[in-house]
Coordinates of C-alpha atoms and ligand atoms in Angstrom, one line a residue:
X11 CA 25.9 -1.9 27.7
X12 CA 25.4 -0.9 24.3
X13 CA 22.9 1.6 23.2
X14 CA 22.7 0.4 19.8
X15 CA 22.1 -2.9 21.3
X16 CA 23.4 -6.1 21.6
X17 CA 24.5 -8.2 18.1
X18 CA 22.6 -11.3 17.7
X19 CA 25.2 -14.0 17.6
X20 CA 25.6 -17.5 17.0
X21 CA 24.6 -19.1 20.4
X22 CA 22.4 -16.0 21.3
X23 CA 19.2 -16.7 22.7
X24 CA 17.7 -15.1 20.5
X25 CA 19.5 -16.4 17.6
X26 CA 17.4 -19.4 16.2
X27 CA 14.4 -16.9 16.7
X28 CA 16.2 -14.3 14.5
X29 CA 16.9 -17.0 11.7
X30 CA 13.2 -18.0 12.0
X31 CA 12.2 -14.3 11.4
X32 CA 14.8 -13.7 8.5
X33 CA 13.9 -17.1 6.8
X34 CA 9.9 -16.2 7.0
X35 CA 9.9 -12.5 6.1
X36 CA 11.9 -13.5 3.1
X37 CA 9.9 -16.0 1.7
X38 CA 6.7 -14.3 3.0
X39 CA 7.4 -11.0 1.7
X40 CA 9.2 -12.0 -1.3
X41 CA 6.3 -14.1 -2.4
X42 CA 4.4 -10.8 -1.8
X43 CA 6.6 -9.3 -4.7
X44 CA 5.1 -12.2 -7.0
X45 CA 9.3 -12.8 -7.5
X46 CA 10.8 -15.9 -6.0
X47 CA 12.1 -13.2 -3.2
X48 CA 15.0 -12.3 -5.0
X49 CA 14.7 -8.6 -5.3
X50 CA 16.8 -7.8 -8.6
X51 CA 14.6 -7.6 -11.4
X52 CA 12.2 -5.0 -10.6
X53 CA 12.6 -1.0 -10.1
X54 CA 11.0 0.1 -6.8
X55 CA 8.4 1.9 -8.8
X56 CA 6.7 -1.5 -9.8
X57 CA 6.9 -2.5 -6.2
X58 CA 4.9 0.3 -5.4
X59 CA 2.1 -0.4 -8.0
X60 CA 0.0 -1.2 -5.6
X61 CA -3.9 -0.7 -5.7
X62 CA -5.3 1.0 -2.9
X63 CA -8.1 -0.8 -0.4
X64 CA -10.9 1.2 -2.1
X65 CA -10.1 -0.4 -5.3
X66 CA -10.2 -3.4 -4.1
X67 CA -13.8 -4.8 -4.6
X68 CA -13.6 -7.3 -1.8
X69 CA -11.8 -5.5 0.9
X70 CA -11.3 -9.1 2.7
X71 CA -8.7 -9.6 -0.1
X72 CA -7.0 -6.6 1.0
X73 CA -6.5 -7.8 4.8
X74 CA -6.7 -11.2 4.7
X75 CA -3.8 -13.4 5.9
X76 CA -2.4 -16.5 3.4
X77 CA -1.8 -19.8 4.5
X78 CA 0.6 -20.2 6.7
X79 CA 4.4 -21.2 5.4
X80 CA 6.3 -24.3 6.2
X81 CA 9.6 -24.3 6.8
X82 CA 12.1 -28.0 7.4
X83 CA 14.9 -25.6 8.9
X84 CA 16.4 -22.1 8.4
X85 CA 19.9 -20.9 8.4
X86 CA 19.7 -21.9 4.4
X87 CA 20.8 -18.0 3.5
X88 CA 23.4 -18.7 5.4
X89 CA 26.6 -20.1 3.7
X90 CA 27.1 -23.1 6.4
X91 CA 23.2 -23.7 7.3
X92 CA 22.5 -23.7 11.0
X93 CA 19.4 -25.2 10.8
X94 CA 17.0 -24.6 13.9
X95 CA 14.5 -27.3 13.1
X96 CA 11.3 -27.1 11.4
X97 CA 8.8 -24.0 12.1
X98 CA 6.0 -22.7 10.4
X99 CA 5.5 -18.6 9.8
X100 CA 2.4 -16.6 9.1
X101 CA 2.4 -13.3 7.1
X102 CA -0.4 -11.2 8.2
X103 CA -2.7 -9.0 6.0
X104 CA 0.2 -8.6 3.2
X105 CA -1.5 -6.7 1.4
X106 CA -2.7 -4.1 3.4
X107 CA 0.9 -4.0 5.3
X108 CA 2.6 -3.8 1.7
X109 CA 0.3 -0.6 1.2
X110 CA 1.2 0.6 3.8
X111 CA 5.2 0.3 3.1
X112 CA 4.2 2.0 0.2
X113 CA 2.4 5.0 2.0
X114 CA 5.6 5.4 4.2
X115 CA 8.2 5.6 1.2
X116 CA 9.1 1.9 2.1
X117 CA 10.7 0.1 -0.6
X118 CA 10.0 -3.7 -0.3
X119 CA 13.1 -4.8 -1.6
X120 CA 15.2 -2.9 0.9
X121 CA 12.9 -3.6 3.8
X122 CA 13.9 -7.6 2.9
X123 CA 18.0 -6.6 2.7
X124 CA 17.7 -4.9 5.8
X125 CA 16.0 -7.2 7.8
X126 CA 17.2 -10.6 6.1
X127 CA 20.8 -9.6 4.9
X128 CA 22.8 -11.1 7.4
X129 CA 26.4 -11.4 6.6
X130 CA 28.5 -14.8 7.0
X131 CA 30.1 -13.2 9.4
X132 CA 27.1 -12.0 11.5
X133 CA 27.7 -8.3 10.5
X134 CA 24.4 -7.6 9.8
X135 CA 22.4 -9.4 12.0
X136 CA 19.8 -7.9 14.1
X137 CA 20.7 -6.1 17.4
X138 CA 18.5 -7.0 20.4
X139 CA 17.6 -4.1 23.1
X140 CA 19.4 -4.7 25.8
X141 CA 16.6 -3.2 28.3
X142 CA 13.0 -3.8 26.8
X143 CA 9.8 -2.8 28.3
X144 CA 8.2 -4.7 31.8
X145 CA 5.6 -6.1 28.9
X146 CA 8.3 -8.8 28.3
X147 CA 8.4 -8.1 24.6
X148 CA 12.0 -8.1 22.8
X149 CA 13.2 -5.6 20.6
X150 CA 15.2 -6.1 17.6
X151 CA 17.0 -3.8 15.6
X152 CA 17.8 -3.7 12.2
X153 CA 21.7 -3.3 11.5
X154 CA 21.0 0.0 9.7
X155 CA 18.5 0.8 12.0
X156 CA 15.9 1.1 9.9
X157 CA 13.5 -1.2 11.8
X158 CA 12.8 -2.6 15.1
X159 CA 11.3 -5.5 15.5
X160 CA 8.8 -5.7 18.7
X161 CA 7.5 -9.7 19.7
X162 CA 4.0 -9.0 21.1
X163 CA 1.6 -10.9 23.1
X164 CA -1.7 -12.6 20.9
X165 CA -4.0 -9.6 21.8
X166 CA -2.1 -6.9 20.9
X167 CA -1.2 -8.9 17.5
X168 CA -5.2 -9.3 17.3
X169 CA -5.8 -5.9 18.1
X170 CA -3.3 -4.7 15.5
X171 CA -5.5 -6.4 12.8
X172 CA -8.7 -5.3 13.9
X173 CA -7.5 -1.3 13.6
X174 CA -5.5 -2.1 10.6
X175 CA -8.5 -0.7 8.3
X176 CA -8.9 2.1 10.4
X177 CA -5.3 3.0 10.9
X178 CA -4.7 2.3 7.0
X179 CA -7.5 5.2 6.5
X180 CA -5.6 7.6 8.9
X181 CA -2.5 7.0 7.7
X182 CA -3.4 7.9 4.0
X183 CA -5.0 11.0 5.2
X184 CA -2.5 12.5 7.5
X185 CA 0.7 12.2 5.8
X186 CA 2.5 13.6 9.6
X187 CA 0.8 11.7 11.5
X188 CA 2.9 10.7 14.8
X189 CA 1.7 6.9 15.0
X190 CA 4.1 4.3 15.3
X191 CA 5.0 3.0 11.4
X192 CA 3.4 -0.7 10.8
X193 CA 5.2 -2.1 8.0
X194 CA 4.3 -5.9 8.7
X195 CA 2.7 -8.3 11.2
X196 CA 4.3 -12.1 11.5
X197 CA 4.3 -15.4 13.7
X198 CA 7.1 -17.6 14.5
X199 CA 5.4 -21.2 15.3
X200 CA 8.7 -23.6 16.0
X201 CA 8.4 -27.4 15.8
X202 CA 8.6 -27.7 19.8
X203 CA 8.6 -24.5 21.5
X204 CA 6.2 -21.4 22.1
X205 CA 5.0 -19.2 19.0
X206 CA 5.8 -15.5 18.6
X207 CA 3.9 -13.7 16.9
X208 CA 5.6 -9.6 16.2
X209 CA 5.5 -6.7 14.6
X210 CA 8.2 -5.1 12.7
X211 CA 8.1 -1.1 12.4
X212 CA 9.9 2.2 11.7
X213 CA 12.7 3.0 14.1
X214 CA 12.0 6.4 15.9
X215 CA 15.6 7.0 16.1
X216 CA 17.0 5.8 12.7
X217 CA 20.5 7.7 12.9
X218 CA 23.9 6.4 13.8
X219 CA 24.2 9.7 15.6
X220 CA 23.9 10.1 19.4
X221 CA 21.1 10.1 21.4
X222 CA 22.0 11.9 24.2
X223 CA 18.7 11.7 26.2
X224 CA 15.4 9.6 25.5
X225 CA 12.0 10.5 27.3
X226 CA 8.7 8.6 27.1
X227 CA 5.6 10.5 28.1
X228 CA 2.5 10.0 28.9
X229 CA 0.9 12.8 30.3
X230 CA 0.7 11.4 33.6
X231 CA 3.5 11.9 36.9
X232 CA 2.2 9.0 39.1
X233 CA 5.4 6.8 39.2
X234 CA 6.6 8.6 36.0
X235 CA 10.4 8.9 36.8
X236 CA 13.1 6.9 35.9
X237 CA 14.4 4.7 39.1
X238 CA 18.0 4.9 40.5
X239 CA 19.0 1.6 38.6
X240 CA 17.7 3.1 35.2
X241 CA 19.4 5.7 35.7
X242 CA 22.6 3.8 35.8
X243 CA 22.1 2.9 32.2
X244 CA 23.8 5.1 29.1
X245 CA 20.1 4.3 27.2
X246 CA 17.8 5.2 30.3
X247 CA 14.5 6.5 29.4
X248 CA 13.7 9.0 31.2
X249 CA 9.9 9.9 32.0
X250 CA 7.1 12.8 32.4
X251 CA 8.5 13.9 35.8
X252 CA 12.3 13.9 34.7
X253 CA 11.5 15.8 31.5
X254 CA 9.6 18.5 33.7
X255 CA 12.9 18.9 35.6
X256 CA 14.8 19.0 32.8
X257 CA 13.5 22.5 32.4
X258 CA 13.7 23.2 28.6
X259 CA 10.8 22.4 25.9
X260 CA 11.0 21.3 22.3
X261 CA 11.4 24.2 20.4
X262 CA 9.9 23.1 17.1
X263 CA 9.1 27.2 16.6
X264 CA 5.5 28.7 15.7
X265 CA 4.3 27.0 12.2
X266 CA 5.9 23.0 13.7
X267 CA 4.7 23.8 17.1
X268 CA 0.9 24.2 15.5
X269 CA 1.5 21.1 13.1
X270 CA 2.9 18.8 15.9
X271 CA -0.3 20.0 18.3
X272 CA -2.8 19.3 15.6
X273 CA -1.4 15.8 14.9
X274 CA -1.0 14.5 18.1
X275 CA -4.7 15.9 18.3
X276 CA -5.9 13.8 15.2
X277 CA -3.8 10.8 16.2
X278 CA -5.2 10.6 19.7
X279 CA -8.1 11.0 18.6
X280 CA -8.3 8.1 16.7
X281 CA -6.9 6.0 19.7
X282 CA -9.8 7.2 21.5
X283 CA -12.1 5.9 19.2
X284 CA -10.4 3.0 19.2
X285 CA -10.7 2.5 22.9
X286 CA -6.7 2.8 23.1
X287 CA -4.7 3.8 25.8
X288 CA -1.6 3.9 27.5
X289 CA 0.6 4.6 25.0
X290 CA 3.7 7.1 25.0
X291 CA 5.5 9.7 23.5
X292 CA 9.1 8.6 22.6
X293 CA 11.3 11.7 22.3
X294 CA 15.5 11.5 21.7
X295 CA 17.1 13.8 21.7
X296 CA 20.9 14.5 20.1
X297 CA 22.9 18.0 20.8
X298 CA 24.9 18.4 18.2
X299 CA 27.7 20.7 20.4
X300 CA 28.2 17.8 22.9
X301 CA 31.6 16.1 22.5
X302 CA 31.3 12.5 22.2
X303 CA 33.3 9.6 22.4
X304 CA 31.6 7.2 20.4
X305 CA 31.6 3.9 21.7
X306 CA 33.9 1.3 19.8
X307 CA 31.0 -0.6 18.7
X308 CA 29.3 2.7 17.0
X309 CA 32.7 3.9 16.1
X310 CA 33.4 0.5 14.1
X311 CA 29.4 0.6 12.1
X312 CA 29.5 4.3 11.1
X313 CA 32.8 4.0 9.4
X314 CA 32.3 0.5 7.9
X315 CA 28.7 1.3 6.7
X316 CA 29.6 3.2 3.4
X317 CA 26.0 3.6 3.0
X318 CA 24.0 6.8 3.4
X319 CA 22.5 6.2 7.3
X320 CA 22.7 9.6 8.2
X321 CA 19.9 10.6 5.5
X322 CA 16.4 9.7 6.7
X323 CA 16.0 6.2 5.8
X324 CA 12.2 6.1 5.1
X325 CA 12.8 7.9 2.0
X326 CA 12.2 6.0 -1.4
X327 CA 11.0 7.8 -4.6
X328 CA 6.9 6.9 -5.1
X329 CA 5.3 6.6 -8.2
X330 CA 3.3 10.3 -9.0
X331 CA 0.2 7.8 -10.7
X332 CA -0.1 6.5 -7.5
X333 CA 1.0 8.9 -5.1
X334 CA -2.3 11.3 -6.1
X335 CA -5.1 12.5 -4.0
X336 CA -4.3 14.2 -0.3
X337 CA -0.3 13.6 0.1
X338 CA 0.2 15.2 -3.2
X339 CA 0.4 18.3 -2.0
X340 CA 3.1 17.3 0.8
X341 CA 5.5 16.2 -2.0
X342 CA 8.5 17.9 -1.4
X343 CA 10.7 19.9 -4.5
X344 CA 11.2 16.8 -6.4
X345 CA 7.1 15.9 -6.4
X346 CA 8.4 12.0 -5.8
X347 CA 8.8 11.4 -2.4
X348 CA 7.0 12.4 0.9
X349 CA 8.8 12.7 4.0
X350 CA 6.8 13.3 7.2
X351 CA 6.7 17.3 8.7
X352 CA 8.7 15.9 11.9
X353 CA 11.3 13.4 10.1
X354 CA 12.8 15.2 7.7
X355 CA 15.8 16.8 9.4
X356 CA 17.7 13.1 8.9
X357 CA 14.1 11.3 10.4
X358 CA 13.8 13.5 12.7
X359 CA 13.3 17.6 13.0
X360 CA 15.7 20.1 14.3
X361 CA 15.1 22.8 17.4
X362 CA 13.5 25.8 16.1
X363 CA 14.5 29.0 18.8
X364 CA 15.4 27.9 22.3
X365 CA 19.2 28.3 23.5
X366 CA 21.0 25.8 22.1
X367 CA 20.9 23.7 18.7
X368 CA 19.2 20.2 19.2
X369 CA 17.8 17.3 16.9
X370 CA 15.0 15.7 18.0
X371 CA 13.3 12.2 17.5
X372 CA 9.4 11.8 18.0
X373 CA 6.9 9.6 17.5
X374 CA 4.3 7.9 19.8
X375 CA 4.6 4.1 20.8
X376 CA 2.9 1.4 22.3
X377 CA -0.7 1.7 20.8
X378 CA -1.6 -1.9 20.7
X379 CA -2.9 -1.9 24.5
X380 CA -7.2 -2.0 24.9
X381 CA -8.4 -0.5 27.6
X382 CA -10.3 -3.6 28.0
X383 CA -7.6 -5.9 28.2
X384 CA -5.4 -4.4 30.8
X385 CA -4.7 -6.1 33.8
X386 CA -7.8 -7.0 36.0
X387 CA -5.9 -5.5 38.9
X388 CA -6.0 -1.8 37.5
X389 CA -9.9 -2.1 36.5
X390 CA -10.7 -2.7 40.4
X391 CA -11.0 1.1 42.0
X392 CA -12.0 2.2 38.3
X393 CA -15.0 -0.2 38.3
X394 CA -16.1 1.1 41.8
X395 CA -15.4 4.7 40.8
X396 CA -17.2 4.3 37.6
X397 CA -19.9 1.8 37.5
X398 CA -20.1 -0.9 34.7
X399 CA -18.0 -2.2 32.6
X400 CA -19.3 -0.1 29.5
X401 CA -18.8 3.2 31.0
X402 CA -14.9 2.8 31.9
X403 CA -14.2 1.8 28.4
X404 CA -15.7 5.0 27.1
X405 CA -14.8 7.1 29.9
X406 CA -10.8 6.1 30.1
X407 CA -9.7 6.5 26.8
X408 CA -10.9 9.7 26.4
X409 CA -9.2 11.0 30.0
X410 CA -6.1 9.5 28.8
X411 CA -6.6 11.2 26.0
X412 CA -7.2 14.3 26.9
X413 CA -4.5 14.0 29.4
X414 CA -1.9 12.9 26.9
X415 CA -2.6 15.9 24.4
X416 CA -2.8 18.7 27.6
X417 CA 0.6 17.7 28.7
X418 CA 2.2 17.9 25.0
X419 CA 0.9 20.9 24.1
X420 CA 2.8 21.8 27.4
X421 CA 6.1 20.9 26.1
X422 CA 6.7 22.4 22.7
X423 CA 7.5 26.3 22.0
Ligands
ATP526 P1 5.5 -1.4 28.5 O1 4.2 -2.0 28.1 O2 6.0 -2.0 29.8 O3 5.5 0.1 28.5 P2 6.6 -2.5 26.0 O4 7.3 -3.8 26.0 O5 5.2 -2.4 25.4 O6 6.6 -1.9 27.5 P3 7.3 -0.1 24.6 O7 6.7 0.9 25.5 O8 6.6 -0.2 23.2 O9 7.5 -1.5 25.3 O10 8.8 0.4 24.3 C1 9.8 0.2 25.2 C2 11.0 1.0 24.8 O11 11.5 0.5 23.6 C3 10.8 2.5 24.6 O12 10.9 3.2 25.8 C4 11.9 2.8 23.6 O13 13.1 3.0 24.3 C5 12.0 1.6 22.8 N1 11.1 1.7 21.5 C6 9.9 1.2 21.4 N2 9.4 1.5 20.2 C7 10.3 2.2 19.5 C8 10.4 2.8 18.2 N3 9.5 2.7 17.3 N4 11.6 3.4 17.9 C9 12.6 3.5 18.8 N5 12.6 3.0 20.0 C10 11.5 2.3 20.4
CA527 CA1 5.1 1.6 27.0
CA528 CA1 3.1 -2.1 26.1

């Protein structure tokens, strides 16, 4: 199958769910704008005149949610509606999520085109991964693949909004850091059917280029390996054990190698505090030297997109008045826009030493899990081993932690 994914068509099963998402996020976030959702008449500079939470006086403005949108049927931006009956959609904390577009260089207007642009003819609709997670959860890409969209259970979507203050904080002050890229937080609530609630967030791999070989680590080797039948698969993810047979490290060279090792240092630490745990490290990784025959369905978007994917895609020009404090001195030679230490080799970073050239893709995933809330079946031997309740939930994180940052600093040269 795929890579890239598969196209959401008409008579998908995921297509009245996609219309439902494109619909919502286009009224929700377009009301956001104070426009009518049409983004034409403003410069991406008075998008981004945004106040920050600590100028906000009641900080319950900043994250609270509005009321919830109602919707008779969607399909209306297409040209011959295909209406898939009445739902209602919730757009949570706007505010704080539009800050937060705004810290990552995210223009609001193009996040709606990207997302909501579909063509008549289905073009740009969203691609869904054809080989999610064992969480259940679909992935959806954006056809520039800007975005992916991630449906999530009601915890994690709770858990997301209870860090969201926190995480805001860290994102401001650590420009680099490695955490997965929250640009929104919505819920799908159909007439007759089951809600979804998701999350949609920064692609890691955001390049129309090919990723040879994706890895998700954790730090840990107990069933870390990719199975026989994954392996069968052009998008396997391979795992810690694989990657440790793969014999090679990251060479992100001296000065990166210290950056990278801090961050992951600062981000897990926050995770920690959080009482997080078993997220990964998502690495892909393209070899520029390696022939390829591009698949016809990559062939046919990387000549018909005309538009500049192959540039890191997180990149908008900021306002300097608002840009001041701590990531000013990140700006790069222009002083206008930030681009993260490990994205800005086209949002990613290229090898440093080692034999061979290679362009990697990072960023860690999966944060939304509570070490409280995972399955009952993996507290058992814990809870004998440890005691009460209290003591595991201070105790894990922190192993996992530690763990997850041992292993790393492993890996990269
Ligand atoms: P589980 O809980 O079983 O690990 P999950 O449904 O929570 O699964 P994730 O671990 O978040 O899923 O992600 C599954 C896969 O989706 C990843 O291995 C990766 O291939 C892809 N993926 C997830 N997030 C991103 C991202 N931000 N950018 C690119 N790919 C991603
Ligand atoms: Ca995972
Ligand atoms: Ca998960």
């Amino acid at each position: 199958k795929n890579v890239l994914g598969e196209i959401i068509y008409k008579g998908h099963p995921s297509w009245a769910l996609m219309l439902n998402i494109q619909t919502g996020i286009r009224n929700a976030v377009g009301k956001s704008m104070g426009t009518d959702g049409a983004p034409n008449n403003k410069t991406p500079q008075q998008y981004h005149t945004l106040r920050k939470p600590s100028e906000f006086r009641n900080q319950k403005d900043f994250y609270a949610s509005p009321k919830t949108l109602r919707f008779d049927s969607a399909g209306s931006a297409m040209t011959n509606a295909h209406s898939t009956g009445p739902f209602k959609f919730k757009d949570y904390c706007p505010n704080a999520f539009r800050y937060l577009r705004y810290l990552f260089g995210i223009d609001t207007a193009d996040f709606m085109v990207s997302l909501c642009n579909t063509l008549k003819n289905g073009e740009n609709a969203l691609r869904e991964l054809p080989t999610p997670g064992k969480s259940g959860s679909l992935f959806f890409f954006s056809h520039d693949m800007k975005f992916i969209i991630k449906t999530i259970p009601k915890d994690e979507a709770r858990l997301l909004r209870d860090i969201l203050p926190e995480y805001l904080e860290h994102i401001e002050a650590n420009p680099n850091s490695l955490l997965p890229r929250f640009f929104g937080l919505y819920r799908v609530k159909p007439h007759s059917g089951r809600q979804v609630r998701f999350v949609v967030m920064g692609n890691l791999f955001p390049t129309k280029k090919k990723i040879h070989e994706r890895y998700d680590l954790k730090g840990s080797v107990v069933g870390r390996e990719a199975s026989v039948e994954e392996r069968k698969s052009e998008s396997v993810t391979f795992k810690d054990i694989d990657f440790r047979n793969r014999k090679h490290k990251i060479y992100l060279g001296p000065t990166k190698k210290q950056s990278f090792v801090d961050q992951i240092k600062k981000d897990c630490k926050l995770l920690q505090k959080l009482n997080i745990m078993d997220y990964s490290l998502l690495i892909g990784i393209h070899y520029p030297h390696r022939e390829e025959q591009p698949s016809p369905s990559l062939l046919r978007s990387t000549l018909e997109d005309s538009s500049d994917c192959e540039q890191s895609p997180s990149i908008e020009p900021r306002n300097k008045e608002n840009g001041r404090s701590k990531r000013e001195k990140h700006y790069s030679m222009d002083n206008e826009t930030y681009i993260s230490a490990f994205q800005q080799d086209e949002g990613g970073i290229k090898s440093q030493g080692g034999d061979s050239e290679e362009h990697y893709f990072l960023g860690i995933i999966d944060i939304l899990m509570l070490y409280s809330l995972r399955k009952k079946v993996e507290h058992t031997y814990k809870t004998i081993r440890f005691g009460t309740k209290q003591e595991i939930s201070s105790v894990e994180p922190e192993e996992y932690s530690e763990r997850f940052q041992e292993f790393l600093s492993t890996i990269v040269e």
